[in-house]
Short mmCIF file of C-alpha atoms in Angstrom, two decimals:
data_model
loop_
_atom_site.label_atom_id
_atom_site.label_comp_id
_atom_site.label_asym_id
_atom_site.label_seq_id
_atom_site.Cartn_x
_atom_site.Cartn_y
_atom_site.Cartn_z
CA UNK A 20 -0.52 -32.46 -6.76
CA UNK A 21 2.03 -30.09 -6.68
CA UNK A 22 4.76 -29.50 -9.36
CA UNK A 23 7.99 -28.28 -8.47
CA UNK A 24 9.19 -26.35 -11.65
CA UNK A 25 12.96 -25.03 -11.34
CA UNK A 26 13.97 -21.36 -12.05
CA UNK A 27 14.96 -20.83 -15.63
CA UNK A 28 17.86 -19.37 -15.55
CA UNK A 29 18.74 -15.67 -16.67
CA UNK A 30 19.71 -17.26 -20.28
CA UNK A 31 16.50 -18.25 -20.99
CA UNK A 32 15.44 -14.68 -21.16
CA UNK A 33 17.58 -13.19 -23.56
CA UNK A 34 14.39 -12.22 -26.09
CA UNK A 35 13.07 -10.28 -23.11
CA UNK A 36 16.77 -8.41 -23.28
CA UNK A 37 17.10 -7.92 -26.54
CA UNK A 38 14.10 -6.10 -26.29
CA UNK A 39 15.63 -2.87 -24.98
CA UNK A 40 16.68 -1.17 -27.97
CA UNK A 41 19.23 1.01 -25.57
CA UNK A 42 16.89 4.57 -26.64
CA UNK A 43 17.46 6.10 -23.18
CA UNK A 44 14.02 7.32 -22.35
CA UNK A 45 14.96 5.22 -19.22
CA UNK A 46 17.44 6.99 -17.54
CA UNK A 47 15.61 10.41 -16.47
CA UNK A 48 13.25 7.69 -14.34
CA UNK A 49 15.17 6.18 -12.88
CA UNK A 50 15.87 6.94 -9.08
CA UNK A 51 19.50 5.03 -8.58
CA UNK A 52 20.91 7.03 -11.93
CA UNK A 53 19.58 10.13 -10.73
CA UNK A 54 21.37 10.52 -7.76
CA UNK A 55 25.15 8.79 -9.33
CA UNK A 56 24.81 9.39 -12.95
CA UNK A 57 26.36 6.25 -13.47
CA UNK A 58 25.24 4.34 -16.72
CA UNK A 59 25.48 0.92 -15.03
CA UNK A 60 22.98 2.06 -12.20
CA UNK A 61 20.53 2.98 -15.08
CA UNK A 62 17.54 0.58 -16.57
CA UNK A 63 19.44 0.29 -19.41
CA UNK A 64 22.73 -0.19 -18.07
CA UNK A 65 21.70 -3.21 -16.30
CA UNK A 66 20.27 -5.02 -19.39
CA UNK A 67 23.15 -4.80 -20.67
CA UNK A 68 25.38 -6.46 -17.54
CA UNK A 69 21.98 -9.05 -17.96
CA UNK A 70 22.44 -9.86 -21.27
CA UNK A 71 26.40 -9.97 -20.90
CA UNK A 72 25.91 -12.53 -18.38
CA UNK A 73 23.21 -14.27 -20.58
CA UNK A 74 25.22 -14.77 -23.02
CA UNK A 75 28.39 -15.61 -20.96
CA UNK A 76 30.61 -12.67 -21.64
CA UNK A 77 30.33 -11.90 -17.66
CA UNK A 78 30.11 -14.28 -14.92
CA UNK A 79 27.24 -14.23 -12.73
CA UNK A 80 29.66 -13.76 -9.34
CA UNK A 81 30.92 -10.87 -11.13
CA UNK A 82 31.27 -8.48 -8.49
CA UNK A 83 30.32 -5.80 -10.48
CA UNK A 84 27.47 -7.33 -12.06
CA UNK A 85 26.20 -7.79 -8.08
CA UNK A 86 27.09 -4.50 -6.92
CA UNK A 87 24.95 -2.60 -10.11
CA UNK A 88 22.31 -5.50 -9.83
CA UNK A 89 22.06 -5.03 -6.00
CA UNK A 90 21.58 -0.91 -6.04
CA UNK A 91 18.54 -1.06 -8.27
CA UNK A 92 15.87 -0.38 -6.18
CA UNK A 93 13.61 -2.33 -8.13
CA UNK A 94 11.02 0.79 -8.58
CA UNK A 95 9.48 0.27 -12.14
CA UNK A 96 9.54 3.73 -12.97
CA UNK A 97 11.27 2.57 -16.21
CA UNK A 98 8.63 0.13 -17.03
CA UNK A 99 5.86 3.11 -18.14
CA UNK A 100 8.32 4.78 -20.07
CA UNK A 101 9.72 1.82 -22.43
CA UNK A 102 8.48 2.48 -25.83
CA UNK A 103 9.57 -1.22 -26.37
CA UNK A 104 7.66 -2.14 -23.90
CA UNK A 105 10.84 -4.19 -21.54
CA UNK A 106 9.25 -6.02 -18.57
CA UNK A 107 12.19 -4.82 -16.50
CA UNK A 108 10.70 -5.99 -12.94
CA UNK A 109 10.85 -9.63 -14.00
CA UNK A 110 14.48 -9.24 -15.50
CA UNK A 111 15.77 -8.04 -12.44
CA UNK A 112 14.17 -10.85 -10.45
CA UNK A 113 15.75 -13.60 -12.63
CA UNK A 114 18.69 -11.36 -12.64
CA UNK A 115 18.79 -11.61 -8.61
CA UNK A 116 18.06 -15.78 -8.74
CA UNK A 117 20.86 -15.82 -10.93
CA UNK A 118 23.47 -13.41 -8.93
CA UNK A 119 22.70 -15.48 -6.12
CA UNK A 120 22.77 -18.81 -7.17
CA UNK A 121 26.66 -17.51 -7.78
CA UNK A 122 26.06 -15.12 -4.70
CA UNK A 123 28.35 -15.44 -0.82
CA UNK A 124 27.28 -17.17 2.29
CA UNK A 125 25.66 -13.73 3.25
CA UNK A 126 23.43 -14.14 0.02
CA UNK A 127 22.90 -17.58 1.15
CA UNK A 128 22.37 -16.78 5.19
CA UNK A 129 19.47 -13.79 3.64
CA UNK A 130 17.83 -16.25 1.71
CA UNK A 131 17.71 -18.81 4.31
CA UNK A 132 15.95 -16.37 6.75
CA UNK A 133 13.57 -14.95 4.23
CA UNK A 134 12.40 -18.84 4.37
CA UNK A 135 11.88 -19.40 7.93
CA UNK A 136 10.44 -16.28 8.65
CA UNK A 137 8.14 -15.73 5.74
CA UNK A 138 7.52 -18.76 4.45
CA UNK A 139 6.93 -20.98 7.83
CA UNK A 140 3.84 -19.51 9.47
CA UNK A 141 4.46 -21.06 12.43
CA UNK A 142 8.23 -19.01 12.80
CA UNK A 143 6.51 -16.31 11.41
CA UNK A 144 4.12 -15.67 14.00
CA UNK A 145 6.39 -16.66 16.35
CA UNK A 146 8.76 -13.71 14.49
CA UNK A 147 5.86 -10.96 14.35
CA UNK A 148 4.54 -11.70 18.25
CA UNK A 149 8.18 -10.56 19.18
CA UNK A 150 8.49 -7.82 17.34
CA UNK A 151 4.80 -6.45 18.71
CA UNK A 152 6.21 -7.01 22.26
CA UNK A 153 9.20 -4.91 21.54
CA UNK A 154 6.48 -2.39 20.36
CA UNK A 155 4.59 -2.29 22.96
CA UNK A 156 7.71 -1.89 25.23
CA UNK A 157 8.26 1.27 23.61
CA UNK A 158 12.24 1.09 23.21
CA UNK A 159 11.74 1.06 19.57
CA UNK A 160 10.66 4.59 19.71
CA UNK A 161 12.87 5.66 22.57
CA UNK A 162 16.31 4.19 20.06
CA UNK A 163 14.29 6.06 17.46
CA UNK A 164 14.25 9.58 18.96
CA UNK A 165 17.81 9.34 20.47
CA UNK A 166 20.13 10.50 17.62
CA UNK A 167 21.00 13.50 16.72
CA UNK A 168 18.33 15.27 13.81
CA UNK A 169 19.82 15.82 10.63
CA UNK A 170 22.41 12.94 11.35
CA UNK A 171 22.26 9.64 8.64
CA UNK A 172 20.89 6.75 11.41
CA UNK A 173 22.70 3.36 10.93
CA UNK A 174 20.91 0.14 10.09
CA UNK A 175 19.94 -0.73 13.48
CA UNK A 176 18.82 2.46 14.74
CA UNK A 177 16.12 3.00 11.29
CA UNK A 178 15.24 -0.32 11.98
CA UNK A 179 13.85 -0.24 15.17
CA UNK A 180 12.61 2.99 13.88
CA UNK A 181 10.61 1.30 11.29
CA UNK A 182 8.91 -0.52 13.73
CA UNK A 183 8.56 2.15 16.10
CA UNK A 184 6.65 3.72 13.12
CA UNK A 185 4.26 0.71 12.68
CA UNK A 186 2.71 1.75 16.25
CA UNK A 187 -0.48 3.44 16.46
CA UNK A 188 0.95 6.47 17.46
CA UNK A 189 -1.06 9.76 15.92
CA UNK A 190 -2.66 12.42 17.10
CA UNK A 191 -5.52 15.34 16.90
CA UNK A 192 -7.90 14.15 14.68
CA UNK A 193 -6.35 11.03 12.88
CA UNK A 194 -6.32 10.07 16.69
CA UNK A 195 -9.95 9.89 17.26
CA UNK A 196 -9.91 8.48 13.76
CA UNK A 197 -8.35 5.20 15.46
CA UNK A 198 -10.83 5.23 18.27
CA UNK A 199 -13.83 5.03 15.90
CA UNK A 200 -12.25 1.73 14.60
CA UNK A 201 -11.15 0.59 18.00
CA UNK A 202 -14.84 0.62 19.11
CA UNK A 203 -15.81 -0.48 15.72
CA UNK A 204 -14.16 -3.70 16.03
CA UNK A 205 -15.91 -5.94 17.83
CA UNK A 206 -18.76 -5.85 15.39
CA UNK A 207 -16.33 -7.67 12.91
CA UNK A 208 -16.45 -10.85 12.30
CA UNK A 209 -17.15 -12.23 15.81
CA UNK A 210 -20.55 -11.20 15.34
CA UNK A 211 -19.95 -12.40 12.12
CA UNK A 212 -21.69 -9.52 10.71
CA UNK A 213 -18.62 -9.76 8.64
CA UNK A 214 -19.47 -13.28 6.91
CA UNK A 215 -23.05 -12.63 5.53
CA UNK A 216 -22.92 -9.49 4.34
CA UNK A 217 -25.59 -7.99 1.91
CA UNK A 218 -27.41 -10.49 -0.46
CA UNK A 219 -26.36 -9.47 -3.58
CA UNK A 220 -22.78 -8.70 -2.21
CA UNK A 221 -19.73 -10.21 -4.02
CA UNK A 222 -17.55 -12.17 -1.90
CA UNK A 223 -14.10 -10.96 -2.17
CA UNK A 224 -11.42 -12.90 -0.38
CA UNK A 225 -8.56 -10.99 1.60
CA UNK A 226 -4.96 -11.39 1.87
CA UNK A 227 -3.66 -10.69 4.78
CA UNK A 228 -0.09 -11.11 4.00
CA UNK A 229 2.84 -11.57 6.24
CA UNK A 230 3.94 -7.86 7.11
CA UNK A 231 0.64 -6.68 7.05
CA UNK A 232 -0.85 -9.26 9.47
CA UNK A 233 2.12 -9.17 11.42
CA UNK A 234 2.73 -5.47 11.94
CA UNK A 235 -0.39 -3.46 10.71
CA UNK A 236 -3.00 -5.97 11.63
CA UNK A 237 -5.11 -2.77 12.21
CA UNK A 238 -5.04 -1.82 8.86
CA UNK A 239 -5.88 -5.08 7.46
CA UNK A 240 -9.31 -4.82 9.91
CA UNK A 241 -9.96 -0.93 8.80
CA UNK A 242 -10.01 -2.80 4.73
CA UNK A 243 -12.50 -5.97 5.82
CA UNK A 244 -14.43 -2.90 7.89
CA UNK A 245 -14.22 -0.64 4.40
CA UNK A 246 -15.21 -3.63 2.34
CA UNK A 247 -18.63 -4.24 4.46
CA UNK A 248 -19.06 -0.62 4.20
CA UNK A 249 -18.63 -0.58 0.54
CA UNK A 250 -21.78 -3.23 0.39
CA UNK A 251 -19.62 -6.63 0.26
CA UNK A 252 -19.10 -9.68 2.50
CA UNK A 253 -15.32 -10.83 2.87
CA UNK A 254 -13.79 -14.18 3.22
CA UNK A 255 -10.58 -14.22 4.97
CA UNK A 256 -7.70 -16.36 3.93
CA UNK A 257 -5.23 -18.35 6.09
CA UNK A 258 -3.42 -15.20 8.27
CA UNK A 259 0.19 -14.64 7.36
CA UNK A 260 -0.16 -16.25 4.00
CA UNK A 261 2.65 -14.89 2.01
CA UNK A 262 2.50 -14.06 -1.70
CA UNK A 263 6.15 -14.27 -2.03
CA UNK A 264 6.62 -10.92 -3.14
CA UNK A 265 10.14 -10.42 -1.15
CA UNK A 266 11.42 -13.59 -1.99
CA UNK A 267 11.05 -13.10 -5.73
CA UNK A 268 13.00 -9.40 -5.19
CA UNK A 269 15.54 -11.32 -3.72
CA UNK A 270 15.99 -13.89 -5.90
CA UNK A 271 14.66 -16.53 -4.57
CA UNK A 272 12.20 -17.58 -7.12
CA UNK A 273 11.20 -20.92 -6.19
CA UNK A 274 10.51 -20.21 -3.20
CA UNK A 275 8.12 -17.52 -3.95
CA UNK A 276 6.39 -20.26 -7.08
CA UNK A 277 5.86 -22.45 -3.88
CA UNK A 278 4.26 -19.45 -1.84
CA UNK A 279 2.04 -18.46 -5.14
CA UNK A 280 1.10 -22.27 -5.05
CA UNK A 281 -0.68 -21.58 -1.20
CA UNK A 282 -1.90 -18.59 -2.31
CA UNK A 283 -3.64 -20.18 -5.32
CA UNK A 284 -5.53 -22.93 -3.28
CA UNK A 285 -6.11 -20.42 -0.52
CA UNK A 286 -7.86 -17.99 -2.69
CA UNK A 287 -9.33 -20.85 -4.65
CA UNK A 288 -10.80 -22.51 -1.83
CA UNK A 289 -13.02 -19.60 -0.56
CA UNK A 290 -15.26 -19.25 -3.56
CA UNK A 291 -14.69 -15.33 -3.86
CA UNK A 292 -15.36 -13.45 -6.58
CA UNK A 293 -11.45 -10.86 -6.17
CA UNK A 294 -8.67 -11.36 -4.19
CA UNK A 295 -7.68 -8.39 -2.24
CA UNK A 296 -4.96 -6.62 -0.99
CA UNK A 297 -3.86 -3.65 1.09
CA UNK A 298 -0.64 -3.77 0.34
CA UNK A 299 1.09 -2.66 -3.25
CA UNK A 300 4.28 -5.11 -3.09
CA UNK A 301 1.58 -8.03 -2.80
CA UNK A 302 -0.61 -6.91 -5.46
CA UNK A 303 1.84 -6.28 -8.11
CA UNK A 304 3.40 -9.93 -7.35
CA UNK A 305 -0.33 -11.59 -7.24
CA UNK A 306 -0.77 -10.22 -10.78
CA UNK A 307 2.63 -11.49 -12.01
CA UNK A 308 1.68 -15.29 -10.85
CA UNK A 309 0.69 -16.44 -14.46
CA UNK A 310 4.26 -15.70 -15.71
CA UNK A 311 5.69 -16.73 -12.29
CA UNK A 312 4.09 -20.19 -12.98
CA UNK A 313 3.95 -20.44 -16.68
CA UNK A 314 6.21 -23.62 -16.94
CA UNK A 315 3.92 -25.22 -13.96
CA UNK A 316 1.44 -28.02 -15.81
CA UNK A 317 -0.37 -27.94 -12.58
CA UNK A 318 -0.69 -24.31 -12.20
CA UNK A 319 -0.10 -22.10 -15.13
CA UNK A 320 -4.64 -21.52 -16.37
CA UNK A 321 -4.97 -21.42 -12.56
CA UNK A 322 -2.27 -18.88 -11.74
CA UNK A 323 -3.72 -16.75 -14.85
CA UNK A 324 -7.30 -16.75 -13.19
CA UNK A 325 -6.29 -15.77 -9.64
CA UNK A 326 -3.95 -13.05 -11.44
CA UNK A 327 -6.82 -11.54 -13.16
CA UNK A 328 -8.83 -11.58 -10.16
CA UNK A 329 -6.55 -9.81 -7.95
CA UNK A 330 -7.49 -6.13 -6.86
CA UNK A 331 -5.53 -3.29 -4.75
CA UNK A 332 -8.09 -2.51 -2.31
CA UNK A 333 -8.05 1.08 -3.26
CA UNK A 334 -8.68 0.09 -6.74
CA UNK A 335 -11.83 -2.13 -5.88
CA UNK A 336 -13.21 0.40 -3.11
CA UNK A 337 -13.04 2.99 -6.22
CA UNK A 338 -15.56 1.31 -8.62
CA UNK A 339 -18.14 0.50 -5.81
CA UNK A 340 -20.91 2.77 -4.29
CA UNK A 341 -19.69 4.99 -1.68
CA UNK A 342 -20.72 5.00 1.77
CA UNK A 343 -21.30 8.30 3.62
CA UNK A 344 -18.18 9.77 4.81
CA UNK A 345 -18.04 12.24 8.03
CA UNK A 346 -16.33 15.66 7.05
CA UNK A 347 -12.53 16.29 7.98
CA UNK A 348 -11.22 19.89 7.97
CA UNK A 349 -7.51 19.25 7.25
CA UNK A 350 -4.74 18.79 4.56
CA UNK A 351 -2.96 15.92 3.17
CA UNK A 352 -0.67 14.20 1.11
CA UNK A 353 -0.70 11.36 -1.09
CA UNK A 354 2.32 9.27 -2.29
CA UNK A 355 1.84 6.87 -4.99
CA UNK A 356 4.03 3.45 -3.83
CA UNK A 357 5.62 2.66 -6.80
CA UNK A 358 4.45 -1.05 -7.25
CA UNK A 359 0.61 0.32 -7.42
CA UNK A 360 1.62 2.99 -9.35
CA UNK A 361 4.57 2.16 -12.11
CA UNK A 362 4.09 -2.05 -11.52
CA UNK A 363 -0.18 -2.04 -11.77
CA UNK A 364 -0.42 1.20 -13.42
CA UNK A 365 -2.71 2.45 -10.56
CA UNK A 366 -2.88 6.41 -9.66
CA UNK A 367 -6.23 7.62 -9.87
CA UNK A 368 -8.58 5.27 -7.73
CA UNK A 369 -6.69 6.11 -4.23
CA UNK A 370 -7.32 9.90 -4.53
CA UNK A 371 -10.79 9.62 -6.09
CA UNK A 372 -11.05 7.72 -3.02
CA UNK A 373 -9.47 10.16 -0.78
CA UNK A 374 -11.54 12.97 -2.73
CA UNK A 375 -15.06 11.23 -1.57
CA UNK A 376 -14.43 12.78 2.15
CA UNK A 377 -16.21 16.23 2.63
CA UNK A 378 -13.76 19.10 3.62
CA UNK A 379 -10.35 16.72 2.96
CA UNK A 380 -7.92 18.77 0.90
CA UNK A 381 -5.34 16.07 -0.78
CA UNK A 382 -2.48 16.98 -2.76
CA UNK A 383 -0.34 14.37 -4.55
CA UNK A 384 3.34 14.94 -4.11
CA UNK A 385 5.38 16.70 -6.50
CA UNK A 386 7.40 13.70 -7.17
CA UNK A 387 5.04 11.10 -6.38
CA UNK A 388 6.65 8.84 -8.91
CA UNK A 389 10.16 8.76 -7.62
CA UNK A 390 10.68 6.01 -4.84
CA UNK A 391 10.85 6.84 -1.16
CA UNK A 392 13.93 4.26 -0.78
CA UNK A 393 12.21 1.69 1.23
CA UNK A 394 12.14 -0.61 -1.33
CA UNK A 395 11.67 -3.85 0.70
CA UNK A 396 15.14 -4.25 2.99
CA UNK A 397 16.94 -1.40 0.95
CA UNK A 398 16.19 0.67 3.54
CA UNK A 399 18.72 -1.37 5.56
CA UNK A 400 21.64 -2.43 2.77
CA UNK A 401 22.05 0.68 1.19
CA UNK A 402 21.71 3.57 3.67
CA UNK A 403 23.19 5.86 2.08
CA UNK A 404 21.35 5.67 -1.40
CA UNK A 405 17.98 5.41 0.84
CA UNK A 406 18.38 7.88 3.12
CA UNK A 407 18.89 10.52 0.43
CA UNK A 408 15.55 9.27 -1.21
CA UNK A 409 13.85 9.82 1.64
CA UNK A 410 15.10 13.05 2.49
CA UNK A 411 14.11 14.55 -0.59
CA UNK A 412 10.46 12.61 0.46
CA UNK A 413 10.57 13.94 3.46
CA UNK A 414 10.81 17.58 2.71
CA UNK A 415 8.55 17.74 -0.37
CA UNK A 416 5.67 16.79 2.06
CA UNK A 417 6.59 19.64 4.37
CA UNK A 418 7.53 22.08 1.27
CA UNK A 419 4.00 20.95 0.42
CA UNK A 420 2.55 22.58 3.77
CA UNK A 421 1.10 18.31 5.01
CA UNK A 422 1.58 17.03 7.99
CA UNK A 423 0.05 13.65 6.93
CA UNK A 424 1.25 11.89 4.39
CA UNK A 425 -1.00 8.74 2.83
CA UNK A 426 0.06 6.04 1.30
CA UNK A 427 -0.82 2.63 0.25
CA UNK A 428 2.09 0.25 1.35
CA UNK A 429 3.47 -1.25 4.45
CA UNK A 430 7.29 -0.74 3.27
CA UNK A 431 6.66 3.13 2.16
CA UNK A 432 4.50 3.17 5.76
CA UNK A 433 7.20 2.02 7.51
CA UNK A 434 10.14 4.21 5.69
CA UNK A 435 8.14 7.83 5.75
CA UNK A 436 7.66 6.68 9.23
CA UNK A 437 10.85 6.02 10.19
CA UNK A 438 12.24 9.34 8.08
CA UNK A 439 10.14 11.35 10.50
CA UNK A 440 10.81 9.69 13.78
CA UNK A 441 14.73 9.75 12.96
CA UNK A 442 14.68 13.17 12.11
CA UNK A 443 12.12 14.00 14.33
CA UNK A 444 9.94 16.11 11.70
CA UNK A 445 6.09 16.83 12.18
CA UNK A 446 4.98 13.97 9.63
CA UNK A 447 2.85 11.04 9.95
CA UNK A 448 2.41 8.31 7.56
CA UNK A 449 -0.89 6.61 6.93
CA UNK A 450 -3.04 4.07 5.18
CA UNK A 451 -5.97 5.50 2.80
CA UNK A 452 -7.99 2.58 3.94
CA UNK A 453 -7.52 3.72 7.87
CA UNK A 454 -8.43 6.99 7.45
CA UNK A 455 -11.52 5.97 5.07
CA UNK A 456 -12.36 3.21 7.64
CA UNK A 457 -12.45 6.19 10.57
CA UNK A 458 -14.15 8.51 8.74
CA UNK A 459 -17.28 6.01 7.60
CA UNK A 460 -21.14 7.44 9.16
CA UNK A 461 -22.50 4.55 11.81
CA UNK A 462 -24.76 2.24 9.20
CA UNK A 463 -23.91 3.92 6.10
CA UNK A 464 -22.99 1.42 3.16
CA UNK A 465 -22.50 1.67 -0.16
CA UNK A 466 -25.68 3.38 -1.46
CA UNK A 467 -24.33 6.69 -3.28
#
């Protein structure tokens, strides 16, 4: 049976905001500030246009309170830095259910495709199958390239960039990287090589999530490849289940209870030991599901299990055996996203990781912490604030001397991407778990 527990609203939460005790150690972390130095765009700032609203001295339509709410790119840099400790991530979300429970028919149109496209599998593959044909047709790139460098795109033209930039489209050696797990592929799973696995393998379960499955299906084979490698079998869950990760950014919090409720039978259901993802937005949500569904009867001890059992796949590759990597002569970059790094607190396992091929030189960025401006569909609302993110992204790699930039999330994939197509700058973005899935020696598992 499944409970249907309404949103609290943002009033409910007011000992969570009078936990802030307004010290500052906020603001130098914080991206939005940064760049417009204006108190209200700060961590702090907005607790206090929460708590104003919480405790009815500001209406929720407020347009300010919207505008302030609305530029926060929901980061959590400010979360590692709280000496109080302020779960600032889960403010903003009931700050954004509240906002647009008073929001406009645009909030309203938003939330209402969120829902048919990530929530309804069926519409969703539907959805994703369109958007691969317009891939494959290669216009994306073509709209892509056609600007003039140096030149802010608009919305439409960075967003058929960031598909453009979901392509497998590299080159030199991360090229034949791809063809190792092109001919790799058919030994997965419709062998079913991929369901037995070693005997005294954990089963881990994988999420396949909506974006991932839908535009980087590749990647989400390289991690069930990895896995085996890494001496486990893998049980896959229903493809395209959502964790409900965007719909909680935007607000839409029951919505993304119901989509934790799947999840939660899904994962359940296959008897595995960890639930996995590839993706940083999903894992940082996944762990979140026992306060997500702390009111549920139904739900709440089994929300706090599966949330204890969820692991970034970088972070569960890290503390297995290795398998024998090939060597690769070249230079690269890492990028923390910030939901693995400031949300799960997760740095180190993705460059051990990176560290256990021979001859790979990685260097993390010099502002790894600051956000690229992706940010789910920020990217697309607030160009301006984004692109200047990204540029300062974009040119630390190439200060840095990389022409390949890793990273460990499909939105930061797609926006580094897109940066470099747009601007037409000798950068590629990839997954750590591609490039470790190319690089694995034929029959090597985890035995090191």
């Amino acid at each position: 049976m499944t409970s249907k527990v309404e949103a609290p609203p943002l009033a409910t939460r007011i000992d969570d905001l009078l936990t802030c005790v307004h010290c500052g150690f906020c603001l130098p972390a914080c991206p939005t500030y940064e760049l417009l130095g204006n108190e209200c765009d700060s961590p702090r700032g907005r607790l206090y246009l929460m708590r104003a609203v919480a405790e009815g001295r500001l209406e929720a339509g407020d347009r300010s309170f919207a505008l302030h709410i609305d530029q926060c790119l929901g980061c959590r840099a400010c979360e590692p830095v709280c000496p109080s400790g302020v779960r600032y991530g889960n403010l903003l979300e009931h700050a954004r259910h509240t906002r647009s429970e008073a929001g406009t028919l645009t909030d309203r149109v938003a939330r209402l495709v969120l829902r048919l496209i990530f929530a309804n599998r069926w519409l969703g593959s539907i959805f994703w199958a369109a958007l691969r044909l317009l891939r494959a047709s290669g216009l994306p790139l073509v709209i892509a390239r056609a600007g003039r460098p140096g030149k802010m795109p608009g919305p439409l033209r960075f967003a058929t960039a960031m598909l453009a930039a979901t392509a497998p489209r590299l080159s030199g050696e991360l090229r034949a990287i791809r063809w190792r797990r092109r001919r790799a592929r058919m030994s997965v799973w419709r062998s079913g090589a991929g369901r037995s696995g070693p005997p005294d393998g954990e089963l881990v379960a994988l999420l396949e999530g909506c974006v991932m499955s839908g535009l980087f299906g590749y990647v989400n084979r390289a991690t069930e490849r990895l896995v085996h490698a890494h001496g486990a079998p893998t049980a896959r869950l229903p493809g395209g289940l959502c964790c409900g990760a965007l719909h909680a950014h935007a607000g839409d919090l029951k919505t993304a209870r119901r989509l934790a409720r799947r999840v939660i039978v899904a994962f359940e259901s296959s008897r595995a030991e960890h639930l996995l993802t590839n993706s940083a937005g999903c894992g940082a949500a996944m762990k979140e599901y026992g306060d997500w569904l702390s009111d549920d009867p139904d739900f709440s001890a089994r929300a706090e299990r599966v949330a204890h059992r969820v692991r970034d796949a970088c972070e569960w590759l890290a503390g297995r055996p290795s398998p024998e990597f090939r060597s690769m002569r070249a230079q690269m970059g890492y990028d923390a996203p910030c939901h693995l790094l400031h949300a799960q607190r997760i740095n180190e396992a993705p460059l051990e990781l990176l560290s256990r091929v021979p001859s790979l030189e990685v260097e993390e960025l010099p502002r790894s912490d600051r956000c690229c401006g992706g940010a789910g569909m920020y990217g697309l609302t607030r160009r301006r604030l984004s692109e200047d993110l990204l540029t300062r992204k974009l040119y630390e790699a190439l200060d840095l001397g990389v022409r390949t930039l890793a990273t460990g999330n499909p939105g930061c994939l797609m926006q580094i991407g897109a940066g470099a197509l747009v601007h037409r700058l000798p950068l590629q973005a990839i997954h750590p778990v591609e490039l470790l899935d190319g690089l694995v020696e034929s029959g090597s598992s985890g035995t090191s």
